[in-house]
Amino acid sequence: MNRVDREFFLYGGISVLAGTLLALQWVWGAFVLSLLFLSLIVRKSPRILLCSFLIFLSYLNGLYQQNSRISTLSPDQTTFMITFTSIPSIDGNRFSSPVDTGGEAAALTYYLSSPSEKERFSSITPGTSCTVSGELKEPSGSGNPNLFDYKEYLYQQKTYWTLKVESFSTCVPSNSWSDKLVQVRAEGLKKIDRSFPPETVGVTQALLFGETAGIAEETMEAYRALGVVHLLAISGLHVGLISACVFFLLLRAGLRKERAGWVVIVFLLCYMVITGAAPSVVRASSMLIVILLGQKAFLGIKTIDSLSIIFSVMVFYDPYLLFHAGFQLSFFVSFSLVLSSNRILSSSSTLLQAFKVTFVSQVASLPFILHHFFEFSVIGFLTNLLYVPLYSLVILPAAFLLYATAAIGIHLPLAMELFQSLLGWTDRFSVFLASFPFSTLILGRPHPIVTAGYFVIIWVVFFLVEKGRWVKTTVVLVSFISLHLLWNAYRPYGEITFIDVGQGDAILIELPFNQGTYLIDTGGNLTFPQEEWEERKKAFSTGKDIVVPYLKSKGIQSVDKLILTHGDLDHVGGAVDVLEELNVKEVWISPGSGQKEVMADVMIAAGESAVREVKMGNAWLAGDSSFSVLSPDDAVYEGNDDSLVIYAHIGGMKWLFTGDLEEGGERKTIRRYNIVADVLKVGHHGSASSTSDEFLEAVNPQVAIISAGKDNRFGHPHPDVVERLKKKGVKIYNTADDGAVTYRFWRGSGTFSAHRP
């Protein structure tokens, strides 16, 4: 039989990509389609008809799958027969898992009431069926642009509801073979938890079973900063090493080569299930299976063929995989490495070849890294040269050996101690390297046009590298990244964004042409006393999970002034994260507020940042904008009415930022100043104790912004406040309903927009 045409499957995969994107995101579909047909026409390829057919077929499939994503569940239903489809997660008192409700998926959440119940629920395994009582709720989407959208994530998983369970009834375990495989994974994770030192559990579970939940947050952040976080996922190299070991052991056991190949195929199918079916594992395992089957059929299928086949099959089966970060990185980097293998990666020097592999991987991943994580590792080119062999040749084999011996009851205390020391040293070294300034470069989420530019630059870079022109390659790559940085810093327009931080305040002011970047308050989540068993491993943090990522998504690396209006947690709770993650030049606080207990960590984290107590009379100019502090007027801090009140002229409008100013403070302010403002940041989240008729009459705003949390327990904004604003004909924005509210201006005029229209 003739060997298959190498480019046949490659062009087929690109055609499937183009057709699917045309159905789901037509702009990117048109971009890929244009590149595809340009390549076919330039090369005078006879595959145009075949590609056109695949594009049309995948387009119809994308439309069908999009239109078929409709829920059949009724929100009035309260009793459900559920089946656990994955290993449930227990974090503190929160029990969660994806479940099947009888033909439709849902995201289950249940809050445990006692340590004994927590222990009992830890024995629930995939496939277990239970009768539960609860309430279906629509998932919450992100209130801010660029940040993780839970609702969209669930939609891509064909999940349209969250199921908040109130009580469980009878539960029956499953005996099906597929559930047994997933249970093997659950037992493996528990085995590692019981047998390995606590410091090594997270990394070992990640390397062997693809479970990263147990890795310390500090370690994950350090590995991201070093550009080596991919080593904590099961990669193609992992799968290749494991498969080679299994094949070798089968041959040593006396199996013939042909039968050993079939056993490896079965092993890989099981391994995908056991490791949680992560995109990288599915890709690598499926590629090997296709290659092995191709060899048995004498088709001569190469790596690029198997990669293209698996990509096409996975996308056709589930088009929404295209939006999964792991899927994008896994396939695009793999395609780049395979296509570069002959012309770029070949080298007589092992070190030079390793450098080239790292270079291709880092460059190929750049647009995806920036889109999802907003920054990339500057030192990743070097750290990968050290960490890849360390993990592949030492840590991964050691983890497998120690797990295998523990599984059969053999304990190696000295080896386990050495393994613990190695991982401990590696973690500490990683944190040390990541602490260096400029270890990462924040570029933000690129505009789609800039992202398209990155793909063009990647092609140019690989073309130049192929010709051996490394100097020109460096110049091209650095020049494009520099232009991206310059655009972030010197954009001709400005923005004022009321970030949705739930029940709290956080206001970002970006002036045009890098004239100033100011952050007024940082939000903060209220915490309540909990017993030790209830505490979460990775508790939600407004600063770390909302404010810092949002600023990074905008390409912001430095804040000129961090203005903390007063010392309440819902205004300063995220300040420590901002100070630790970004370069903050000055911190302005209300006089005396630094003595509050909640401000203690903020004052420590400020470190070298200049901390100033400011009050009435402080002012500054920045370009065409001006800012004045109107209140407080003394150095005695007495609470909300001592909030820093800032009056500003920005973007052709007059703004009044009031913090948590209440009626008494409002009265003092309007009697001292003749204030008229176009935009009012409503005081104290719309509390009944603020925004009086007298104050509104004096200020006469056209637009009012209320920063409050959805369904907050304080009842903000108060109906009386909303009614007073409406009577004045004021346009009201509320972050609880509208999400982030942004005013974008160009010179002397601008427009408001809400993230949730």
mmCIF file with all atom_site columns, N, CA, C and O in Angstrom, residues 192 196-208 215-216 219 223 231-232 387 390-392 394-400 402 415-431:
data_model
loop_
_atom_site.group_PDB
_atom_site.id
_atom_site.type_symbol
_atom_site.label_atom_id
_atom_site.label_alt_id
_atom_site.label_comp_id
_atom_site.label_asym_id
_atom_site.label_entity_id
_atom_site.label_seq_id
_atom_site.pdbx_PDB_ins_code
_atom_site.Cartn_x
_atom_site.Cartn_y
_atom_site.Cartn_z
_atom_site.occupancy
_atom_site.B_iso_or_equiv
_atom_site.pdbx_formal_charge
_atom_site.auth_seq_id
_atom_site.auth_comp_id
_atom_site.auth_asym_id
_atom_site.auth_atom_id
_atom_site.pdbx_PDB_model_num
ATOM 1   N N  . ILE A 1 192 ? -1.323 8.370  47.227 1.00 0.00 ? 192 ILE A N  1
ATOM 2   C CA . ILE A 1 192 ? -0.249 9.363  47.290 1.00 0.00 ? 192 ILE A CA 1
ATOM 3   C C  . ILE A 1 192 ? -0.424 10.233 48.526 1.00 0.00 ? 192 ILE A C  1
ATOM 4   O O  . ILE A 1 192 ? 0.548  10.539 49.233 1.00 0.00 ? 192 ILE A O  1
ATOM 5   N N  . PHE A 1 196 ? 2.949  9.656  50.782 1.00 0.00 ? 196 PHE A N  1
ATOM 6   C CA . PHE A 1 196 ? 4.006  10.613 50.486 1.00 0.00 ? 196 PHE A CA 1
ATOM 7   C C  . PHE A 1 196 ? 4.013  11.738 51.523 1.00 0.00 ? 196 PHE A C  1
ATOM 8   O O  . PHE A 1 196 ? 2.966  12.067 52.100 1.00 0.00 ? 196 PHE A O  1
ATOM 9   N N  . PRO A 1 197 ? 5.169  12.345 51.750 1.00 0.00 ? 197 PRO A N  1
ATOM 10  C CA . PRO A 1 197 ? 5.228  13.514 52.647 1.00 0.00 ? 197 PRO A CA 1
ATOM 11  C C  . PRO A 1 197 ? 4.320  14.622 52.130 1.00 0.00 ? 197 PRO A C  1
ATOM 12  O O  . PRO A 1 197 ? 4.191  14.801 50.916 1.00 0.00 ? 197 PRO A O  1
ATOM 13  N N  . PRO A 1 198 ? 3.685  15.377 53.019 1.00 0.00 ? 198 PRO A N  1
ATOM 14  C CA . PRO A 1 198 ? 2.727  16.409 52.593 1.00 0.00 ? 198 PRO A CA 1
ATOM 15  C C  . PRO A 1 198 ? 3.288  17.388 51.568 1.00 0.00 ? 198 PRO A C  1
ATOM 16  O O  . PRO A 1 198 ? 2.582  17.807 50.656 1.00 0.00 ? 198 PRO A O  1
ATOM 17  N N  . GLU A 1 199 ? 4.582  17.737 51.683 1.00 0.00 ? 199 GLU A N  1
ATOM 18  C CA . GLU A 1 199 ? 5.178  18.715 50.770 1.00 0.00 ? 199 GLU A CA 1
ATOM 19  C C  . GLU A 1 199 ? 5.291  18.188 49.341 1.00 0.00 ? 199 GLU A C  1
ATOM 20  O O  . GLU A 1 199 ? 5.436  18.958 48.393 1.00 0.00 ? 199 GLU A O  1
ATOM 21  N N  . THR A 1 200 ? 5.226  16.861 49.172 1.00 0.00 ? 200 THR A N  1
ATOM 22  C CA . THR A 1 200 ? 5.421  16.269 47.843 1.00 0.00 ? 200 THR A CA 1
ATOM 23  C C  . THR A 1 200 ? 4.113  15.786 47.215 1.00 0.00 ? 200 THR A C  1
ATOM 24  O O  . THR A 1 200 ? 4.102  15.408 46.044 1.00 0.00 ? 200 THR A O  1
ATOM 25  N N  . VAL A 1 201 ? 3.027  15.800 47.979 1.00 0.00 ? 201 VAL A N  1
ATOM 26  C CA . VAL A 1 201 ? 1.773  15.210 47.507 1.00 0.00 ? 201 VAL A CA 1
ATOM 27  C C  . VAL A 1 201 ? 1.259  15.906 46.245 1.00 0.00 ? 201 VAL A C  1
ATOM 28  O O  . VAL A 1 201 ? 0.907  15.261 45.250 1.00 0.00 ? 201 VAL A O  1
ATOM 29  N N  . GLY A 1 202 ? 1.187  17.242 46.268 1.00 0.00 ? 202 GLY A N  1
ATOM 30  C CA . GLY A 1 202 ? 0.600  17.987 45.154 1.00 0.00 ? 202 GLY A CA 1
ATOM 31  C C  . GLY A 1 202 ? 1.322  17.727 43.839 1.00 0.00 ? 202 GLY A C  1
ATOM 32  O O  . GLY A 1 202 ? 0.694  17.428 42.816 1.00 0.00 ? 202 GLY A O  1
ATOM 33  N N  . VAL A 1 203 ? 2.654  17.844 43.853 1.00 0.00 ? 203 VAL A N  1
ATOM 34  C CA . VAL A 1 203 ? 3.438  17.653 42.628 1.00 0.00 ? 203 VAL A CA 1
ATOM 35  C C  . VAL A 1 203 ? 3.343  16.208 42.147 1.00 0.00 ? 203 VAL A C  1
ATOM 36  O O  . VAL A 1 203 ? 3.199  15.950 40.939 1.00 0.00 ? 203 VAL A O  1
ATOM 37  N N  . THR A 1 204 ? 3.388  15.249 43.064 1.00 0.00 ? 204 THR A N  1
ATOM 38  C CA . THR A 1 204 ? 3.317  13.837 42.677 1.00 0.00 ? 204 THR A CA 1
ATOM 39  C C  . THR A 1 204 ? 1.960  13.509 42.059 1.00 0.00 ? 204 THR A C  1
ATOM 40  O O  . THR A 1 204 ? 1.878  12.801 41.040 1.00 0.00 ? 204 THR A O  1
ATOM 41  N N  . GLN A 1 205 ? 0.888  14.015 42.646 1.00 0.00 ? 205 GLN A N  1
ATOM 42  C CA . GLN A 1 205 ? -0.439 13.790 42.069 1.00 0.00 ? 205 GLN A CA 1
ATOM 43  C C  . GLN A 1 205 ? -0.550 14.413 40.681 1.00 0.00 ? 205 GLN A C  1
ATOM 44  O O  . GLN A 1 205 ? -1.170 13.842 39.783 1.00 0.00 ? 205 GLN A O  1
ATOM 45  N N  . ALA A 1 206 ? 0.070  15.567 40.494 1.00 0.00 ? 206 ALA A N  1
ATOM 46  C CA . ALA A 1 206 ? 0.029  16.231 39.187 1.00 0.00 ? 206 ALA A CA 1
ATOM 47  C C  . ALA A 1 206 ? 0.786  15.423 38.144 1.00 0.00 ? 206 ALA A C  1
ATOM 48  O O  . ALA A 1 206 ? 0.316  15.234 37.012 1.00 0.00 ? 206 ALA A O  1
ATOM 49  N N  . LEU A 1 207 ? 1.958  14.913 38.500 1.00 0.00 ? 207 LEU A N  1
ATOM 50  C CA . LEU A 1 207 ? 2.794  14.197 37.544 1.00 0.00 ? 207 LEU A CA 1
ATOM 51  C C  . LEU A 1 207 ? 2.224  12.830 37.175 1.00 0.00 ? 207 LEU A C  1
ATOM 52  O O  . LEU A 1 207 ? 2.332  12.399 36.025 1.00 0.00 ? 207 LEU A O  1
ATOM 53  N N  . LEU A 1 208 ? 1.615  12.157 38.152 1.00 0.00 ? 208 LEU A N  1
ATOM 54  C CA . LEU A 1 208 ? 1.144  10.792 37.899 1.00 0.00 ? 208 LEU A CA 1
ATOM 55  C C  . LEU A 1 208 ? -0.308 10.728 37.446 1.00 0.00 ? 208 LEU A C  1
ATOM 56  O O  . LEU A 1 208 ? -0.674 9.865  36.649 1.00 0.00 ? 208 LEU A O  1
ATOM 57  N N  . ILE A 1 215 ? -1.320 21.304 44.725 1.00 0.00 ? 215 ILE A N  1
ATOM 58  C CA . ILE A 1 215 ? -0.063 22.058 44.667 1.00 0.00 ? 215 ILE A CA 1
ATOM 59  C C  . ILE A 1 215 ? -0.242 23.408 45.356 1.00 0.00 ? 215 ILE A C  1
ATOM 60  O O  . ILE A 1 215 ? -1.228 24.107 45.131 1.00 0.00 ? 215 ILE A O  1
ATOM 61  N N  . ALA A 1 216 ? 0.723  23.767 46.172 1.00 0.00 ? 216 ALA A N  1
ATOM 62  C CA . ALA A 1 216 ? 0.656  25.039 46.901 1.00 0.00 ? 216 ALA A CA 1
ATOM 63  C C  . ALA A 1 216 ? 0.582  26.202 45.915 1.00 0.00 ? 216 ALA A C  1
ATOM 64  O O  . ALA A 1 216 ? 1.242  26.191 44.877 1.00 0.00 ? 216 ALA A O  1
ATOM 65  N N  . THR A 1 219 ? 3.844  27.776 44.930 1.00 0.00 ? 219 THR A N  1
ATOM 66  C CA . THR A 1 219 ? 4.604  26.987 43.961 1.00 0.00 ? 219 THR A CA 1
ATOM 67  C C  . THR A 1 219 ? 4.064  27.187 42.549 1.00 0.00 ? 219 THR A C  1
ATOM 68  O O  . THR A 1 219 ? 4.833  27.384 41.600 1.00 0.00 ? 219 THR A O  1
ATOM 69  N N  . TYR A 1 223 ? 6.115  28.734 39.370 1.00 0.00 ? 223 TYR A N  1
ATOM 70  C CA . TYR A 1 223 ? 6.314  27.978 38.131 1.00 0.00 ? 223 TYR A CA 1
ATOM 71  C C  . TYR A 1 223 ? 5.740  28.734 36.930 1.00 0.00 ? 223 TYR A C  1
ATOM 72  O O  . TYR A 1 223 ? 6.282  28.669 35.826 1.00 0.00 ? 223 TYR A O  1
ATOM 73  N N  . LEU A 1 231 ? 5.257  21.695 33.155 1.00 0.00 ? 231 LEU A N  1
ATOM 74  C CA . LEU A 1 231 ? 5.870  20.477 33.680 1.00 0.00 ? 231 LEU A CA 1
ATOM 75  C C  . LEU A 1 231 ? 5.024  19.844 34.780 1.00 0.00 ? 231 LEU A C  1
ATOM 76  O O  . LEU A 1 231 ? 5.214  18.672 35.114 1.00 0.00 ? 231 LEU A O  1
ATOM 77  N N  . LEU A 1 232 ? 4.103  20.616 35.348 1.00 0.00 ? 232 LEU A N  1
ATOM 78  C CA . LEU A 1 232 ? 3.222  20.094 36.390 1.00 0.00 ? 232 LEU A CA 1
ATOM 79  C C  . LEU A 1 232 ? 1.960  19.482 35.805 1.00 0.00 ? 232 LEU A C  1
ATOM 80  O O  . LEU A 1 232 ? 1.054  19.104 36.528 1.00 0.00 ? 232 LEU A O  1
ATOM 81  N N  . TYR A 1 387 ? 14.842 22.911 33.944 1.00 0.00 ? 387 TYR A N  1
ATOM 82  C CA . TYR A 1 387 ? 13.748 22.191 34.583 1.00 0.00 ? 387 TYR A CA 1
ATOM 83  C C  . TYR A 1 387 ? 13.255 20.994 33.764 1.00 0.00 ? 387 TYR A C  1
ATOM 84  O O  . TYR A 1 387 ? 12.824 19.993 34.338 1.00 0.00 ? 387 TYR A O  1
ATOM 85  N N  . LEU A 1 390 ? 15.477 18.049 34.438 1.00 0.00 ? 390 LEU A N  1
ATOM 86  C CA . LEU A 1 390 ? 15.346 17.710 35.858 1.00 0.00 ? 390 LEU A CA 1
ATOM 87  C C  . LEU A 1 390 ? 14.063 16.925 36.105 1.00 0.00 ? 390 LEU A C  1
ATOM 88  O O  . LEU A 1 390 ? 14.070 15.890 36.793 1.00 0.00 ? 390 LEU A O  1
ATOM 89  N N  . TYR A 1 391 ? 12.947 17.410 35.545 1.00 0.00 ? 391 TYR A N  1
ATOM 90  C CA . TYR A 1 391 ? 11.670 16.727 35.754 1.00 0.00 ? 391 TYR A CA 1
ATOM 91  C C  . TYR A 1 391 ? 11.587 15.434 34.953 1.00 0.00 ? 391 TYR A C  1
ATOM 92  O O  . TYR A 1 391 ? 11.092 14.409 35.448 1.00 0.00 ? 391 TYR A O  1
ATOM 93  N N  . SER A 1 392 ? 12.049 15.456 33.718 1.00 0.00 ? 392 SER A N  1
ATOM 94  C CA . SER A 1 392 ? 11.893 14.297 32.843 1.00 0.00 ? 392 SER A CA 1
ATOM 95  C C  . SER A 1 392 ? 12.802 13.135 33.237 1.00 0.00 ? 392 SER A C  1
ATOM 96  O O  . SER A 1 392 ? 12.399 11.969 33.165 1.00 0.00 ? 392 SER A O  1
ATOM 97  N N  . VAL A 1 394 ? 14.688 12.937 36.286 1.00 0.00 ? 394 VAL A N  1
ATOM 98  C CA . VAL A 1 394 ? 14.901 12.676 37.717 1.00 0.00 ? 394 VAL A CA 1
ATOM 99  C C  . VAL A 1 394 ? 13.582 12.629 38.489 1.00 0.00 ? 394 VAL A C  1
ATOM 100 O O  . VAL A 1 394 ? 13.209 11.586 39.051 1.00 0.00 ? 394 VAL A O  1
ATOM 101 N N  . ILE A 1 395 ? 12.854 13.739 38.511 1.00 0.00 ? 395 ILE A N  1
ATOM 102 C CA . ILE A 1 395 ? 11.679 13.832 39.382 1.00 0.00 ? 395 ILE A CA 1
ATOM 103 C C  . ILE A 1 395 ? 10.561 12.898 38.932 1.00 0.00 ? 395 ILE A C  1
ATOM 104 O O  . ILE A 1 395 ? 9.976  12.184 39.756 1.00 0.00 ? 395 ILE A O  1
ATOM 105 N N  . LEU A 1 396 ? 10.242 12.888 37.620 1.00 0.00 ? 396 LEU A N  1
ATOM 106 C CA . LEU A 1 396 ? 9.162  12.015 37.130 1.00 0.00 ? 396 LEU A CA 1
ATOM 107 C C  . LEU A 1 396 ? 9.467  10.539 37.358 1.00 0.00 ? 396 LEU A C  1
ATOM 108 O O  . LEU A 1 396 ? 8.629  9.814  37.926 1.00 0.00 ? 396 LEU A O  1
ATOM 109 N N  . PRO A 1 397 ? 10.658 10.022 36.956 1.00 0.00 ? 397 PRO A N  1
ATOM 110 C CA . PRO A 1 397 ? 10.953 8.605  37.235 1.00 0.00 ? 397 PRO A CA 1
ATOM 111 C C  . PRO A 1 397 ? 10.943 8.283  38.725 1.00 0.00 ? 397 PRO A C  1
ATOM 112 O O  . PRO A 1 397 ? 10.473 7.213  39.127 1.00 0.00 ? 397 PRO A O  1
ATOM 113 N N  . ALA A 1 398 ? 11.450 9.218  39.538 1.00 0.00 ? 398 ALA A N  1
ATOM 114 C CA . ALA A 1 398 ? 11.464 8.981  40.988 1.00 0.00 ? 398 ALA A CA 1
ATOM 115 C C  . ALA A 1 398 ? 10.046 8.889  41.531 1.00 0.00 ? 398 ALA A C  1
ATOM 116 O O  . ALA A 1 398 ? 9.742  8.031  42.379 1.00 0.00 ? 398 ALA A O  1
ATOM 117 N N  . ALA A 1 399 ? 9.157  9.761  41.054 1.00 0.00 ? 399 ALA A N  1
ATOM 118 C CA . ALA A 1 399 ? 7.768  9.731  41.508 1.00 0.00 ? 399 ALA A CA 1
ATOM 119 C C  . ALA A 1 399 ? 7.110  8.409  41.144 1.00 0.00 ? 399 ALA A C  1
ATOM 120 O O  . ALA A 1 399 ? 6.399  7.803  41.965 1.00 0.00 ? 399 ALA A O  1
ATOM 121 N N  . PHE A 1 400 ? 7.337  7.932  39.917 1.00 0.00 ? 400 PHE A N  1
ATOM 122 C CA . PHE A 1 400 ? 6.762  6.653  39.497 1.00 0.00 ? 400 PHE A CA 1
ATOM 123 C C  . PHE A 1 400 ? 7.320  5.494  40.320 1.00 0.00 ? 400 PHE A C  1
ATOM 124 O O  . PHE A 1 400 ? 6.569  4.602  40.756 1.00 0.00 ? 400 PHE A O  1
ATOM 125 N N  . LEU A 1 402 ? 8.644  5.529  43.376 1.00 0.00 ? 402 LEU A N  1
ATOM 126 C CA . LEU A 1 402 ? 8.189  5.565  44.763 1.00 0.00 ? 402 LEU A CA 1
ATOM 127 C C  . LEU A 1 402 ? 6.713  5.197  44.871 1.00 0.00 ? 402 LEU A C  1
ATOM 128 O O  . LEU A 1 402 ? 6.301  4.531  45.830 1.00 0.00 ? 402 LEU A O  1
ATOM 129 N N  . ALA A 1 415 ? 14.751 6.908  50.303 1.00 0.00 ? 415 ALA A N  1
ATOM 130 C CA . ALA A 1 415 ? 14.439 7.430  48.973 1.00 0.00 ? 415 ALA A CA 1
ATOM 131 C C  . ALA A 1 415 ? 13.338 8.484  49.052 1.00 0.00 ? 415 ALA A C  1
ATOM 132 O O  . ALA A 1 415 ? 13.398 9.516  48.358 1.00 0.00 ? 415 ALA A O  1
ATOM 133 N N  . MET A 1 416 ? 12.341 8.257  49.911 1.00 0.00 ? 416 MET A N  1
ATOM 134 C CA . MET A 1 416 ? 11.262 9.227  50.062 1.00 0.00 ? 416 MET A CA 1
ATOM 135 C C  . MET A 1 416 ? 11.789 10.537 50.654 1.00 0.00 ? 416 MET A C  1
ATOM 136 O O  . MET A 1 416 ? 11.382 11.634 50.245 1.00 0.00 ? 416 MET A O  1
ATOM 137 N N  . GLU A 1 417 ? 12.733 10.425 51.580 1.00 0.00 ? 417 GLU A N  1
ATOM 138 C CA . GLU A 1 417 ? 13.322 11.620 52.190 1.00 0.00 ? 417 GLU A CA 1
ATOM 139 C C  . GLU A 1 417 ? 14.128 12.414 51.165 1.00 0.00 ? 417 GLU A C  1
ATOM 140 O O  . GLU A 1 417 ? 14.071 13.651 51.123 1.00 0.00 ? 417 GLU A O  1
ATOM 141 N N  . LEU A 1 418 ? 14.885 11.689 50.315 1.00 0.00 ? 418 LEU A N  1
ATOM 142 C CA . LEU A 1 418 ? 15.648 12.357 49.263 1.00 0.00 ? 418 LEU A CA 1
ATOM 143 C C  . LEU A 1 418 ? 14.715 13.039 48.261 1.00 0.00 ? 418 LEU A C  1
ATOM 144 O O  . LEU A 1 418 ? 14.985 14.153 47.791 1.00 0.00 ? 418 LEU A O  1
ATOM 145 N N  . PHE A 1 419 ? 13.603 12.355 47.924 1.00 0.00 ? 419 PHE A N  1
ATOM 146 C CA . PHE A 1 419 ? 12.617 12.914 46.992 1.00 0.00 ? 419 PHE A CA 1
ATOM 147 C C  . PHE A 1 419 ? 12.003 14.184 47.581 1.00 0.00 ? 419 PHE A C  1
ATOM 148 O O  . PHE A 1 419 ? 11.840 15.202 46.886 1.00 0.00 ? 419 PHE A O  1
ATOM 149 N N  . GLN A 1 420 ? 11.688 14.134 48.870 1.00 0.00 ? 420 GLN A N  1
ATOM 150 C CA . GLN A 1 420 ? 11.130 15.305 49.548 1.00 0.00 ? 420 GLN A CA 1
ATOM 151 C C  . GLN A 1 420 ? 12.129 16.463 49.532 1.00 0.00 ? 420 GLN A C  1
ATOM 152 O O  . GLN A 1 420 ? 11.757 17.622 49.278 1.00 0.00 ? 420 GLN A O  1
ATOM 153 N N  . SER A 1 421 ? 13.390 16.165 49.788 1.00 0.00 ? 421 SER A N  1
ATOM 154 C CA . SER A 1 421 ? 14.422 17.211 49.795 1.00 0.00 ? 421 SER A CA 1
ATOM 155 C C  . SER A 1 421 ? 14.590 17.814 48.411 1.00 0.00 ? 421 SER A C  1
ATOM 156 O O  . SER A 1 421 ? 14.739 19.033 48.263 1.00 0.00 ? 421 SER A O  1
ATOM 157 N N  . LEU A 1 422 ? 14.560 16.960 47.381 1.00 0.00 ? 422 LEU A N  1
ATOM 158 C CA . LEU A 1 422 ? 14.720 17.444 46.010 1.00 0.00 ? 422 LEU A CA 1
ATOM 159 C C  . LEU A 1 422 ? 13.582 18.387 45.625 1.00 0.00 ? 422 LEU A C  1
ATOM 160 O O  . LEU A 1 422 ? 13.818 19.480 45.090 1.00 0.00 ? 422 LEU A O  1
ATOM 161 N N  . LEU A 1 423 ? 12.334 17.977 45.903 1.00 0.00 ? 423 LEU A N  1
ATOM 162 C CA . LEU A 1 423 ? 11.199 18.829 45.567 1.00 0.00 ? 423 LEU A CA 1
ATOM 163 C C  . LEU A 1 423 ? 11.203 20.109 46.409 1.00 0.00 ? 423 LEU A C  1
ATOM 164 O O  . LEU A 1 423 ? 10.869 21.189 45.907 1.00 0.00 ? 423 LEU A O  1
ATOM 165 N N  . GLY A 1 424 ? 11.583 19.988 47.677 1.00 0.00 ? 424 GLY A N  1
ATOM 166 C CA . GLY A 1 424 ? 11.645 21.169 48.534 1.00 0.00 ? 424 GLY A CA 1
ATOM 167 C C  . GLY A 1 424 ? 12.672 22.167 48.025 1.00 0.00 ? 424 GLY A C  1
ATOM 168 O O  . GLY A 1 424 ? 12.401 23.382 47.963 1.00 0.00 ? 424 GLY A O  1
ATOM 169 N N  . TRP A 1 425 ? 13.845 21.650 47.643 1.00 0.00 ? 425 TRP A N  1
ATOM 170 C CA . TRP A 1 425 ? 14.884 22.535 47.107 1.00 0.00 ? 425 TRP A CA 1
ATOM 171 C C  . TRP A 1 425 ? 14.421 23.171 45.800 1.00 0.00 ? 425 TRP A C  1
ATOM 172 O O  . TRP A 1 425 ? 14.632 24.367 45.573 1.00 0.00 ? 425 TRP A O  1
ATOM 173 N N  . THR A 1 426 ? 13.774 22.383 44.948 1.00 0.00 ? 426 THR A N  1
ATOM 174 C CA . THR A 1 426 ? 13.296 22.895 43.662 1.00 0.00 ? 426 THR A CA 1
ATOM 175 C C  . THR A 1 426 ? 12.251 23.985 43.865 1.00 0.00 ? 426 THR A C  1
ATOM 176 O O  . THR A 1 426 ? 12.283 25.021 43.192 1.00 0.00 ? 426 THR A O  1
ATOM 177 N N  . ASP A 1 427 ? 11.323 23.766 44.796 1.00 0.00 ? 427 ASP A N  1
ATOM 178 C CA . ASP A 1 427 ? 10.285 24.772 45.074 1.00 0.00 ? 427 ASP A CA 1
ATOM 179 C C  . ASP A 1 427 ? 10.902 26.058 45.600 1.00 0.00 ? 427 ASP A C  1
ATOM 180 O O  . ASP A 1 427 ? 10.542 27.159 45.166 1.00 0.00 ? 427 ASP A O  1
ATOM 181 N N  . ARG A 1 428 ? 11.831 25.937 46.542 1.00 0.00 ? 428 ARG A N  1
ATOM 182 C CA . ARG A 1 428 ? 12.458 27.138 47.119 1.00 0.00 ? 428 ARG A CA 1
ATOM 183 C C  . ARG A 1 428 ? 13.270 27.886 46.063 1.00 0.00 ? 428 ARG A C  1
ATOM 184 O O  . ARG A 1 428 ? 13.250 29.124 46.001 1.00 0.00 ? 428 ARG A O  1
ATOM 185 N N  . PHE A 1 429 ? 13.966 27.139 45.230 1.00 0.00 ? 429 PHE A N  1
ATOM 186 C CA . PHE A 1 429 ? 14.750 27.759 44.161 1.00 0.00 ? 429 PHE A CA 1
ATOM 187 C C  . PHE A 1 429 ? 13.830 28.454 43.161 1.00 0.00 ? 429 PHE A C  1
ATOM 188 O O  . PHE A 1 429 ? 14.146 29.546 42.665 1.00 0.00 ? 429 PHE A O  1
ATOM 189 N N  . SER A 1 430 ? 12.680 27.844 42.897 1.00 0.00 ? 430 SER A N  1
ATOM 190 C CA . SER A 1 430 ? 11.719 28.438 41.955 1.00 0.00 ? 430 SER A CA 1
ATOM 191 C C  . SER A 1 430 ? 11.165 29.745 42.502 1.00 0.00 ? 430 SER A C  1
ATOM 192 O O  . SER A 1 430 ? 11.069 30.744 41.778 1.00 0.00 ? 430 SER A O  1
ATOM 193 N N  . VAL A 1 431 ? 10.788 29.742 43.777 1.00 0.00 ? 431 VAL A N  1
ATOM 194 C CA . VAL A 1 431 ? 10.268 30.961 44.405 1.00 0.00 ? 431 VAL A CA 1
ATOM 195 C C  . VAL A 1 431 ? 11.338 32.051 44.405 1.00 0.00 ? 431 VAL A C  1
ATOM 196 O O  . VAL A 1 431 ? 11.050 33.235 44.166 1.00 0.00 ? 431 VAL A O  1
#
